[in-house]
Coordinates of C-alpha atoms in Angstrom, one line a residue:
X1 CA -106.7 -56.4 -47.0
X2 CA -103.2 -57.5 -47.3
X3 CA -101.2 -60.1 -46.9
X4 CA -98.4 -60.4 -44.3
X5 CA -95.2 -61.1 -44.8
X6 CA -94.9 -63.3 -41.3
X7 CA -93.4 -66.7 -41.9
X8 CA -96.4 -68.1 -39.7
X9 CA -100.2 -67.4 -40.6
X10 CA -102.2 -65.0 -38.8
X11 CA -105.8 -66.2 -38.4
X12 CA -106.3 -69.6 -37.0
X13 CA -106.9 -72.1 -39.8
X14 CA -109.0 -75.5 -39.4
X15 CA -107.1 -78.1 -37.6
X16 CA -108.0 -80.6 -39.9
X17 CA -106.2 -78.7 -42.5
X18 CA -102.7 -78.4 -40.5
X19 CA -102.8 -81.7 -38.8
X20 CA -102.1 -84.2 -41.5
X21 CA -99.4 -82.1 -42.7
X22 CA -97.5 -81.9 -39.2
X23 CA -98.2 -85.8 -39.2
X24 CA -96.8 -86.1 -42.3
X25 CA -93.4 -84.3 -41.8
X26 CA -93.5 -85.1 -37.9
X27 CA -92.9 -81.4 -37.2
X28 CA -94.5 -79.1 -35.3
X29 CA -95.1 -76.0 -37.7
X30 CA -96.6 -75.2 -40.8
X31 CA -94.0 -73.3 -42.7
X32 CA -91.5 -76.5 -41.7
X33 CA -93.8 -79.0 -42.7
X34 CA -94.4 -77.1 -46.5
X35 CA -90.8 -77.5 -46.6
X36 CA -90.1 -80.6 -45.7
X37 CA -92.6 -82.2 -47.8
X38 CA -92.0 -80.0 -50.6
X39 CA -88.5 -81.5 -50.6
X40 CA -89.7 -84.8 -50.0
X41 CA -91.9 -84.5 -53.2
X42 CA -89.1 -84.1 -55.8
X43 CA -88.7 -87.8 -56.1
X44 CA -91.5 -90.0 -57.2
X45 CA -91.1 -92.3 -54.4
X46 CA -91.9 -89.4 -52.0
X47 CA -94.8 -88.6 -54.3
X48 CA -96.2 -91.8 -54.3
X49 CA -96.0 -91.8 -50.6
X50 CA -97.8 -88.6 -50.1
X51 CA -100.2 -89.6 -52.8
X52 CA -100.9 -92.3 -50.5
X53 CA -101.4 -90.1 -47.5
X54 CA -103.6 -87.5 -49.9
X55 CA -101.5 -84.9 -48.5
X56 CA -102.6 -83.3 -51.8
X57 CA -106.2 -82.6 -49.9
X58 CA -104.8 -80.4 -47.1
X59 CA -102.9 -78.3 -49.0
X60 CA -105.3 -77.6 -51.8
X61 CA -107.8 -76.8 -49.4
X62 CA -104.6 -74.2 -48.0
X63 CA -104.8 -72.6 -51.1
X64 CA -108.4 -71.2 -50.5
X65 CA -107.8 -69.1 -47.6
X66 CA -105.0 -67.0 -49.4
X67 CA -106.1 -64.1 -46.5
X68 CA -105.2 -66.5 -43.6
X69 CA -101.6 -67.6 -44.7
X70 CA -98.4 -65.8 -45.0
X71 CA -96.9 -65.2 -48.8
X72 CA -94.1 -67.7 -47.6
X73 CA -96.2 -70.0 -47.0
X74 CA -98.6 -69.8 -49.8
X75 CA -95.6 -70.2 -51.7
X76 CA -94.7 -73.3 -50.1
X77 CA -98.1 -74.6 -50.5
X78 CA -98.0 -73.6 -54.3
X79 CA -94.4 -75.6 -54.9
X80 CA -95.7 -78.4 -53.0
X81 CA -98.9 -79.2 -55.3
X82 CA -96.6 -78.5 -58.2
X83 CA -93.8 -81.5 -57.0
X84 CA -97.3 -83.6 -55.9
X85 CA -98.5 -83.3 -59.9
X86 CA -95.3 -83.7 -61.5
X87 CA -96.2 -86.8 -63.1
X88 CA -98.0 -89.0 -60.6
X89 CA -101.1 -89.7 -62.0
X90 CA -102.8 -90.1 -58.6
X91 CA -102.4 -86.4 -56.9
X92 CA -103.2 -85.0 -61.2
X93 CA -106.2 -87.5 -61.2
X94 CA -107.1 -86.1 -57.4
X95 CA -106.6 -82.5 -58.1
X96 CA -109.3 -82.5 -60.8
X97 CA -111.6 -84.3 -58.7
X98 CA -111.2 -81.6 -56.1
X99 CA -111.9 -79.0 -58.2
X100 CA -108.4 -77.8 -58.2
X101 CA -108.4 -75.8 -61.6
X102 CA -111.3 -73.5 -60.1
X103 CA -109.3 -73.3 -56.8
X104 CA -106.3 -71.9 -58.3
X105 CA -108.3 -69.3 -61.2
X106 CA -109.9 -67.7 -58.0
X107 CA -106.1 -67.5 -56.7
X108 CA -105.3 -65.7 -59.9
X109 CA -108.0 -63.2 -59.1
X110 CA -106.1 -62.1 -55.6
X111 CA -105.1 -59.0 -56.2
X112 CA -101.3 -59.7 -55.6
X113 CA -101.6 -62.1 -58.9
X114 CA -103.5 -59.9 -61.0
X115 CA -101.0 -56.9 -60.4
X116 CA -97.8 -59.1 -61.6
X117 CA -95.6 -58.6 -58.4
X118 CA -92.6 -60.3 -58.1
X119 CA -93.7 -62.6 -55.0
X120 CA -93.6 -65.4 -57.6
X121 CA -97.3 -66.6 -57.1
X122 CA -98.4 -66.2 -60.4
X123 CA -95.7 -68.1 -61.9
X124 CA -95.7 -71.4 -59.3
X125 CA -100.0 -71.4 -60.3
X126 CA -98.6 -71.9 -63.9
X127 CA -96.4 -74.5 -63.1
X128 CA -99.2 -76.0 -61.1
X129 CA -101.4 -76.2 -63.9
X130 CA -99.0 -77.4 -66.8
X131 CA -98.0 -80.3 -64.3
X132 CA -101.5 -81.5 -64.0
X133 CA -102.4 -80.8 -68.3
X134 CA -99.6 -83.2 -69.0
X135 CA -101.6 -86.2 -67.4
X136 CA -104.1 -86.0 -70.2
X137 CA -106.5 -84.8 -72.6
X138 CA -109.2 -84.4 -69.7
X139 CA -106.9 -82.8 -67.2
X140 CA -105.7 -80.5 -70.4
X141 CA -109.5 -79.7 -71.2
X142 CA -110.7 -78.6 -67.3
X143 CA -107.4 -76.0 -67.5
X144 CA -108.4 -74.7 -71.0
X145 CA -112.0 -74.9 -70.5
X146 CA -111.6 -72.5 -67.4
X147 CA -108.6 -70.1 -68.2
X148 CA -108.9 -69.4 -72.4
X149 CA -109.6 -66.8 -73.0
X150 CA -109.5 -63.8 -70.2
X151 CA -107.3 -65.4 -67.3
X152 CA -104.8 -66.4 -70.2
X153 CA -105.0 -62.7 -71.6
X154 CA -104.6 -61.1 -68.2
X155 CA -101.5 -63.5 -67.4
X156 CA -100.2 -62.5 -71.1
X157 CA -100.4 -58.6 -70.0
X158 CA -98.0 -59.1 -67.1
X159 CA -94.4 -58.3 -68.5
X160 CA -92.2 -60.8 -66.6
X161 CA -90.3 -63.7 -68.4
X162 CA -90.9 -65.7 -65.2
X163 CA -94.8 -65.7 -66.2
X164 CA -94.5 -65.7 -69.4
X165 CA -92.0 -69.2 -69.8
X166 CA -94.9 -71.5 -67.7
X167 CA -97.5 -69.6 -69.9
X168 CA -96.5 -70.7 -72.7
X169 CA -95.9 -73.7 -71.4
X170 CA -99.6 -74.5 -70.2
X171 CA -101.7 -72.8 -73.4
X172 CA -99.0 -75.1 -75.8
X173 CA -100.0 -78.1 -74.1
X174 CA -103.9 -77.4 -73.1
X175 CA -104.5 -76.5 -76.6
X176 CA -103.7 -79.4 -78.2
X177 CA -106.2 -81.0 -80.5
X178 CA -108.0 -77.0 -79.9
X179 CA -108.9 -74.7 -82.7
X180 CA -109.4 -72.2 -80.2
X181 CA -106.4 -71.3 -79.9
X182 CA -106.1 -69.6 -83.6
X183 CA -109.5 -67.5 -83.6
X184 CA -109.3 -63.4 -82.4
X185 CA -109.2 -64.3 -78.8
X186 CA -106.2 -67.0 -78.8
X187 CA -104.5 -64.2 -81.2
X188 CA -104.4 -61.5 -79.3
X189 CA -103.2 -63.7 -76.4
X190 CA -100.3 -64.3 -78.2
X191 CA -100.2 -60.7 -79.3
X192 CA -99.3 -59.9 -75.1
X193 CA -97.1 -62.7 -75.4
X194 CA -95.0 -61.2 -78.4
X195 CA -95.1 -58.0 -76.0
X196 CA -94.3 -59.5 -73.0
X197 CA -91.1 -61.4 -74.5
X198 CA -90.1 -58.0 -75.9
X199 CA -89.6 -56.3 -73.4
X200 CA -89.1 -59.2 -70.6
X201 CA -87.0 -61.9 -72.9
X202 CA -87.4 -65.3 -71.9
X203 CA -85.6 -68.5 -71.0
X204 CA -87.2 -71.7 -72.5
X205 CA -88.5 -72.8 -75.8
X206 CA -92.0 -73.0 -74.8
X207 CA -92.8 -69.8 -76.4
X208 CA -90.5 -71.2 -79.5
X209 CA -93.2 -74.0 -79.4
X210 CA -95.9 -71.8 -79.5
X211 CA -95.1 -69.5 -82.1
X212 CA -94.2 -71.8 -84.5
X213 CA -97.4 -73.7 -84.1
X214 CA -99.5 -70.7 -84.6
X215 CA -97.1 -68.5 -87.0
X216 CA -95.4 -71.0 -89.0
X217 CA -97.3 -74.5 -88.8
X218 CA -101.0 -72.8 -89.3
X219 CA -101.4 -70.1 -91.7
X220 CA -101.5 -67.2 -88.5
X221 CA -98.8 -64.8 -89.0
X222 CA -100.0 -62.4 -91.4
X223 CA -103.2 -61.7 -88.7
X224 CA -100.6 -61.6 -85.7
X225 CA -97.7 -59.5 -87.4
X226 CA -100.8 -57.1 -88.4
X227 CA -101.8 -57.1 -84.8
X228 CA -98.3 -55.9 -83.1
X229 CA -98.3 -51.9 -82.7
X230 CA -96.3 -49.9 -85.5
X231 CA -93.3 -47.7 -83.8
X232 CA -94.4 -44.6 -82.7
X233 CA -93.0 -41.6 -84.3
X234 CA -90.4 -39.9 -82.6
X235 CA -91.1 -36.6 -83.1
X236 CA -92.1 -33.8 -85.6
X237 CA -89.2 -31.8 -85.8
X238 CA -87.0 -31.5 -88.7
X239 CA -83.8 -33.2 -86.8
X240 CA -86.1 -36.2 -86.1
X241 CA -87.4 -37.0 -89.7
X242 CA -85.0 -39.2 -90.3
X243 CA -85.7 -41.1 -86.8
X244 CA -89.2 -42.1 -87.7
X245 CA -90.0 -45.6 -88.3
X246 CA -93.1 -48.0 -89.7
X247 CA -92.0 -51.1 -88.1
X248 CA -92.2 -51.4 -84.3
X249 CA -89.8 -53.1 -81.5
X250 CA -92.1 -55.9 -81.2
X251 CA -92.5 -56.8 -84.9
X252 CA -89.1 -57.1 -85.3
X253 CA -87.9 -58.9 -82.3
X254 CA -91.4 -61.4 -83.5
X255 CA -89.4 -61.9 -86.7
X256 CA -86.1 -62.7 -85.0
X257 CA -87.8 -65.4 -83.0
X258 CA -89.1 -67.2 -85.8
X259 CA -86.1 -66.8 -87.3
X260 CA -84.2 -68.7 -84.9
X261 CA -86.6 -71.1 -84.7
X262 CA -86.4 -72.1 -88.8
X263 CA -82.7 -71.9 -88.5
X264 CA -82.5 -74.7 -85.7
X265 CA -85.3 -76.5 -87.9
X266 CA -84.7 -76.3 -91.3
X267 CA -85.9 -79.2 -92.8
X268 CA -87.8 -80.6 -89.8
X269 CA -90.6 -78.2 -89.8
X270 CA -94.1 -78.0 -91.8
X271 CA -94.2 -73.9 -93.1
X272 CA -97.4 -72.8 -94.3
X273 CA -97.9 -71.1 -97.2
X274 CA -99.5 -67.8 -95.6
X275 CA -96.3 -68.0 -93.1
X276 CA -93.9 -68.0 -96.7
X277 CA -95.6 -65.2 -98.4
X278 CA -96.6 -63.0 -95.5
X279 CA -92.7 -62.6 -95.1
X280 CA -92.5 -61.9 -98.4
X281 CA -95.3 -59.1 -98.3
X282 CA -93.8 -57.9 -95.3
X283 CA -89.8 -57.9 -96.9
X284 CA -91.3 -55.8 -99.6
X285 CA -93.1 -53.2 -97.6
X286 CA -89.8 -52.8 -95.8
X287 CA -88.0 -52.4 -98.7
X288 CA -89.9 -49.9 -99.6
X289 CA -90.3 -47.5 -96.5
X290 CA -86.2 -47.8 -95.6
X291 CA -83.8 -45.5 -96.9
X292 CA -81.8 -47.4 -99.2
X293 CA -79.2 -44.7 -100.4
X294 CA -77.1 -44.4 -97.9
X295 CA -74.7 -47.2 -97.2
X296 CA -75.0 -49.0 -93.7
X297 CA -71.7 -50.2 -92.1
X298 CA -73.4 -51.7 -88.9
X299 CA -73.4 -55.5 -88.6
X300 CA -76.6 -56.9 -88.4
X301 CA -79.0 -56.4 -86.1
X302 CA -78.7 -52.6 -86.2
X303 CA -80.4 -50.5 -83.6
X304 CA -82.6 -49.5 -86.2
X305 CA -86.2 -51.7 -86.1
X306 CA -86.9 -51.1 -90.1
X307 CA -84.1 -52.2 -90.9
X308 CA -83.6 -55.2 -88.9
X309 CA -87.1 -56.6 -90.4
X310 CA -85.2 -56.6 -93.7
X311 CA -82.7 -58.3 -92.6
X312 CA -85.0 -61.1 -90.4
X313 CA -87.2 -61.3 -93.5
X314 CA -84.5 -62.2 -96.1
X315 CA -83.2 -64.9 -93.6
X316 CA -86.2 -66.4 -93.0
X317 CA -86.8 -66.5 -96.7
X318 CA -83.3 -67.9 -96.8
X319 CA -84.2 -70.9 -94.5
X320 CA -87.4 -71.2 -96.0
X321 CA -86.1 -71.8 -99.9
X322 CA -83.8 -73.9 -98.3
X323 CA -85.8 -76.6 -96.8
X324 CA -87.3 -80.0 -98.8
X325 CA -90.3 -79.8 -101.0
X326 CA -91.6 -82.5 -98.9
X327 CA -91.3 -80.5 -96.1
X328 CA -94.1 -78.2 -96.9
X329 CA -96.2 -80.2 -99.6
X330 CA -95.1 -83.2 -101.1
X331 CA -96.9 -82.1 -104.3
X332 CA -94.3 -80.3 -106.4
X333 CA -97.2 -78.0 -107.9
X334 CA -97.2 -76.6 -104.2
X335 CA -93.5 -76.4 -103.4
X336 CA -92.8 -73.6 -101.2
X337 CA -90.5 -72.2 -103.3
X338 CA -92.5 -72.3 -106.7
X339 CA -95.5 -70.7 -104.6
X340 CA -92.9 -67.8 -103.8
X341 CA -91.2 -67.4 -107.7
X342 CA -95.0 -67.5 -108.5
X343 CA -95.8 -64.7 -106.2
X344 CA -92.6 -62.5 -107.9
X345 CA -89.4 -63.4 -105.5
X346 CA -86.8 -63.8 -108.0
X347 CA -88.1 -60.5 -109.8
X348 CA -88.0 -58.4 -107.0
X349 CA -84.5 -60.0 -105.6
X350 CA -82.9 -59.5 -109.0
X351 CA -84.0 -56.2 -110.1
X352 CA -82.8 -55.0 -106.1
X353 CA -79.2 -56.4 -107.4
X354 CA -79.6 -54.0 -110.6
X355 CA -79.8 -51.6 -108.3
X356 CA -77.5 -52.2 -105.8
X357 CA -73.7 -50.5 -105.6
X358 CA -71.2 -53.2 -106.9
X359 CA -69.3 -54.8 -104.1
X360 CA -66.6 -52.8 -103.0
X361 CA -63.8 -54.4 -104.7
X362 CA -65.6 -53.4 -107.7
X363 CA -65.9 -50.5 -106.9
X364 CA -62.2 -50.0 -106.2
X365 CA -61.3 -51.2 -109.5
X366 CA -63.9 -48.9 -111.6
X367 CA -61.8 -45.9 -113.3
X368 CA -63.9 -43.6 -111.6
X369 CA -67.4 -43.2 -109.2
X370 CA -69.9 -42.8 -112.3
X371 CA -71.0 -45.9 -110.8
X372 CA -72.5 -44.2 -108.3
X373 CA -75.2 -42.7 -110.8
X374 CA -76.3 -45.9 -112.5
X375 CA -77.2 -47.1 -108.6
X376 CA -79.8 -46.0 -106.4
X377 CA -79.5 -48.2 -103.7
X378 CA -76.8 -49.0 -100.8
X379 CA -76.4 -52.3 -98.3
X380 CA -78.3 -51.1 -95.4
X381 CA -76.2 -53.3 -93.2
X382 CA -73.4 -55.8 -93.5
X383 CA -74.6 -58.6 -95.2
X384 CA -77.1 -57.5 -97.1
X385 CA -76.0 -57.9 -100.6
X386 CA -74.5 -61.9 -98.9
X387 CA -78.3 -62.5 -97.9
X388 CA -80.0 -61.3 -101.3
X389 CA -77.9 -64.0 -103.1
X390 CA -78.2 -66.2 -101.0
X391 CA -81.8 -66.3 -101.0
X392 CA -81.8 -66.6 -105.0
X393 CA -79.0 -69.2 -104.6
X394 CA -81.4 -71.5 -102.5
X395 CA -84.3 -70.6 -104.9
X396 CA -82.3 -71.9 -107.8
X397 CA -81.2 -74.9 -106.4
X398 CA -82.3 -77.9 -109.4
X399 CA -85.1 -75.6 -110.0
X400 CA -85.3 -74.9 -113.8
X401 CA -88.3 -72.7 -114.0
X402 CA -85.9 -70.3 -111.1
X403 CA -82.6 -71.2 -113.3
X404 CA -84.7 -69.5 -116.6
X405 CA -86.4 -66.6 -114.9
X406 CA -82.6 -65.9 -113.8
X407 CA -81.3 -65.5 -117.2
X408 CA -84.1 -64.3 -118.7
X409 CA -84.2 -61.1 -116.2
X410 CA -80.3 -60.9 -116.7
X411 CA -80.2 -61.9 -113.8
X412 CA -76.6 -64.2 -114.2
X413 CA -74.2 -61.3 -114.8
X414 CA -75.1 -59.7 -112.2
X415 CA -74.6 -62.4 -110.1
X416 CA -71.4 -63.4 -111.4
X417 CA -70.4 -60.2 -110.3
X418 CA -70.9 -60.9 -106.7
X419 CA -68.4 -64.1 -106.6
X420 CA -65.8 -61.6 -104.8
X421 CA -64.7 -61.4 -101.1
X422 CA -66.2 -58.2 -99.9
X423 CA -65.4 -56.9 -96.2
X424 CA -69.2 -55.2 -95.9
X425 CA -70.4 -59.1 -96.7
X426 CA -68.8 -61.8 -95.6
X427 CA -69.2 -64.7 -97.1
X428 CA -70.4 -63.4 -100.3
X429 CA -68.1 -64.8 -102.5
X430 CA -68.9 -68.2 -101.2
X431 CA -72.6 -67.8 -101.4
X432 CA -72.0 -66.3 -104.5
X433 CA -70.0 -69.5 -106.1
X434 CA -73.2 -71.8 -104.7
X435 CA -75.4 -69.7 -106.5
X436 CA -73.8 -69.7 -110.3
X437 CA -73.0 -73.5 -109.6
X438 CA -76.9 -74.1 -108.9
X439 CA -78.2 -71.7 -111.8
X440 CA -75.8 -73.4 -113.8
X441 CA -76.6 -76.7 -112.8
X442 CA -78.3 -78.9 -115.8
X443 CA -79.0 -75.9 -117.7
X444 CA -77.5 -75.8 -121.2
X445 CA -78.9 -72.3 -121.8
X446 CA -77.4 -70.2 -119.1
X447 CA -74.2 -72.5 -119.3
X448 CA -73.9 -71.4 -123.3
X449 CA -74.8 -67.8 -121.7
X450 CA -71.6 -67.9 -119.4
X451 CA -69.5 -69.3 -122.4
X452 CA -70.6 -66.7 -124.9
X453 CA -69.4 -63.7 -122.7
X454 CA -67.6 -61.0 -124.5
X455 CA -65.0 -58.7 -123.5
X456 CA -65.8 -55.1 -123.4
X457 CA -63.6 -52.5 -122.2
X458 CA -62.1 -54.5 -119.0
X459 CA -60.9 -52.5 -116.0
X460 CA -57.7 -53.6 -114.4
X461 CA -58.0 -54.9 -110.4
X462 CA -54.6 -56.8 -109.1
X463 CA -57.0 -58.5 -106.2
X464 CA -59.8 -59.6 -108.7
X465 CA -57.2 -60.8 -111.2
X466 CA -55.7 -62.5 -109.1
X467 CA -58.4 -64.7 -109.1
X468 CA -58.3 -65.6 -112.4
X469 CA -61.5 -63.0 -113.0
X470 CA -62.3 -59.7 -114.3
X471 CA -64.7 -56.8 -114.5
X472 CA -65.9 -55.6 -117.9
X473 CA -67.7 -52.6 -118.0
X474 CA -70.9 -51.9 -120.4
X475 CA -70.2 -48.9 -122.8
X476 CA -73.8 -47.9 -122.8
X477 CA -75.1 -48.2 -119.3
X478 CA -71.1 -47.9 -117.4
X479 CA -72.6 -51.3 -115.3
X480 CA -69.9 -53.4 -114.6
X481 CA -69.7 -57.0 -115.1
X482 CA -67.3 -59.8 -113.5
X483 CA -66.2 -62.7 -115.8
X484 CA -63.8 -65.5 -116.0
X485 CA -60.3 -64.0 -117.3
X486 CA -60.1 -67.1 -119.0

């Protein structure tokens, strides 16, 4: 069976059912009346007015003969319990009463909503149901109670941003106060979600909401990142080796979101310690499946999926070792950042500057490339060397343990060789100068360090002494090093 298209319905419904409508909108058809009290229905005056008629009754009951209407009007019906239960607690209070949640899950199960077409049912039952979970904690429990887990997986598979926003929308706000939410079930729910917004996009901040709740707030992200698919490899062939990657569209667009989300909340967001070190574990492993010899002139994001995830890793790790103590744990033992030096960040962040290429104005001024023997790794993108300091700038940042472990894993000439402008990382002499300043900061050791700096066979560079610096150049392992001319 189908449903026509016909702006009228095609079986007769009951009278009782149409009649109150017609009175209500004193017309004379069904599709006008929708309409006009649909529109009437956007203020609350109107709503309270209806409320008082319980027009609300008529057109639930509408909504359970989906065969005998038109998709027009089915529509109409749909937008006008949605205006009815935005915010006036008599039609949210009436809708339960009738059993409306039930009415509208065996909705969903019309083929038409099931399948995802573009009629925009699917997406007006949504905005139904987040209008009437807003009225309470009851209202909230009768949607959960009867959509989580399968209708809210199904919804989830459909691929359309349209479904996807009032989604969001209704499983943030139903599962409050839920646990639910973070056991396999509610995972893989957000799994489709992460999918769905992949491929689809989406428009509001409800599935910002969500995700940080689950991935950044609780301790869920390691389980969900695990759950995304890896990318599929491209092919066999020789010609395509170099095309195959470990990390998937999904995972990294996932990490972009929640990177946007700590960079409009730094500082005004609880991060859990699983969220802090699974990027960590996850920064690492991409570290170590990218190519990291050749040099990357792309700006960041790339079209490559690996190593974007570097990238969205070390700038969520940016944000992160940015944000108050208190923010996380107002214990100091169980600062964010002291879990993270504990779990090896500054080690692995200082010995990848060992083994990075010099910045390019370096570079230039070195007699010749043996440089390029003493260094096994390039910037995979533009930036990269800027976000690596600034990472290990925030880390250091009146944090003497991080100011030590600096020094001790000569870690401070190296980074005083990255106080230079360089055009594949902007910013990187400024993030460069916030870093020295905070690893110098109360620390009589690596200041005396700085101080005691010895000149060894200096290379000549107009633009770096120009800046009142220069490079000096190790006689045993040919690494250069940038110090104060002075």
């Amino acid at each position: 069976m189908s449903m026509d298209n016909s702006k009228s319905h095609n079986s007769p419904l009951p009278d009782n059912l149409i009649e109150p409508l017609l009175a209500a909108s004193e017309t004379s058809n069904l599709n006008n009346a929708l309409e006009c009290l649909t529109e009437t229905a956007k203020t609350c005056d109107g709503r309270l007015v209806l409320a008082s008629k319980h027009i609300l009754v008529p057109v639930l009951e509408l909504c359970r003969y989906p065969f005998e209407l038109s998709v027009e009007d089915l529509l109409l019906s749909l937008k006008l319990l949605r205006n009815l239960c935005a915010g006036e607690i008599q039609n949210q209070n009436l809708f339960i009463e009738l059993n409306g949640v039930e009415t509208l899950s065996s909705l969903v199960n019309s083929l038409w909503l099931s399948l995802g077409s573009d009629n925009g049912l699917l997406p007006m039952v949504l905005q139904v149901l987040g209008n009437v979970s807003l009225a309470g904690e009851q209202h909230r429990s009768f949607v959960w109670n009867r959509f989580f887990p399968d209708k809210f997986l199904d919804i989830a598979k459909v691929r359309s941003k349209e479904t996807c926003d009032p989604l969001c929308m209704v499983i943030y706000t139903c599962s409050e106060g839920s646990a639910e939410l973070f056991t396999e079930p509610g995972q893989h729910i957000v799994v489709e979600i992460i999918q769905t917004i992949t491929i689809a996009g989406f428009t509001q901040d409800w599935v910002k909401l969500l995700l940080s709740k689950i991935c950044i707030e609780e301790p869920y992200f390691p389980s969900i990142f695990s759950k995304l698919p890896r990318a599929a490899e491209t092919g066999n062939s020789d010609e395509n080796a170099s095309q195959i990657h470990h990390f998937g569209a999904e995972k990294s667009f996932f990490l972009s979101i929640l990177s946007e989300i700590l960079n409009e909340r730094v500082g005004d967001i609880v991060i859990s310690n699983d969220f802090s070190l699974g990027v960590f574990g996850v920064f690492k492993s991409a570290v170590g499946v990218v190519d990291l010899s050749s040099r990357g002139n792309l700006p960041f994001p790339t079209g490559s999926a690996d190593i974007n995830v570097i990238g969205y890793t070390l700038s969520i790790l940016r944000d992160i070792s940015a944000c108050d103590p208190k923010v996380s744990n107002r214990d100091e033992k169980h600062d964010t950042v002291d879990l993270l030096v504990r779990a090896g960040l500054i080690k692995f962040l200082v010995d990848l500057l060992h083994e990075l290429e010099p910045p390019a104005m370096i570079r230039k001024a070195m007699i010749n490339d043996e440089y390029s023997q003493h260094y096994k790794y390039r910037c995979p993108y533009r930036g990269f060397r800027r976000d690596i300091v600034a990472v290990l700038g925030n880390c250091s940042y009146r944090k003497k343990r991080v100011q030590d472990e600096i020094r001790e894993r000569n870690g401070i000439l190296v980074l005083l060789q990255q106080c230079v402008i360089d055009e594949d990382n902007p910013f990187l002499r400024e993030w460069g100068v916030w870093s020295m300043r905070n690893i110098l900061e109360g620390n009589m050791e690596n200041q005396q360090l700085v101080a005691d700096l010895e000149l060894q066979n200096s290379v000549n560079s107009p633009e770096i002494a120009g800046m009142g610096l220069r490079v000096e150049i190790n006689p045993r392992t040919r690494r250069p090093k940038l110090v104060n001319a002075s």
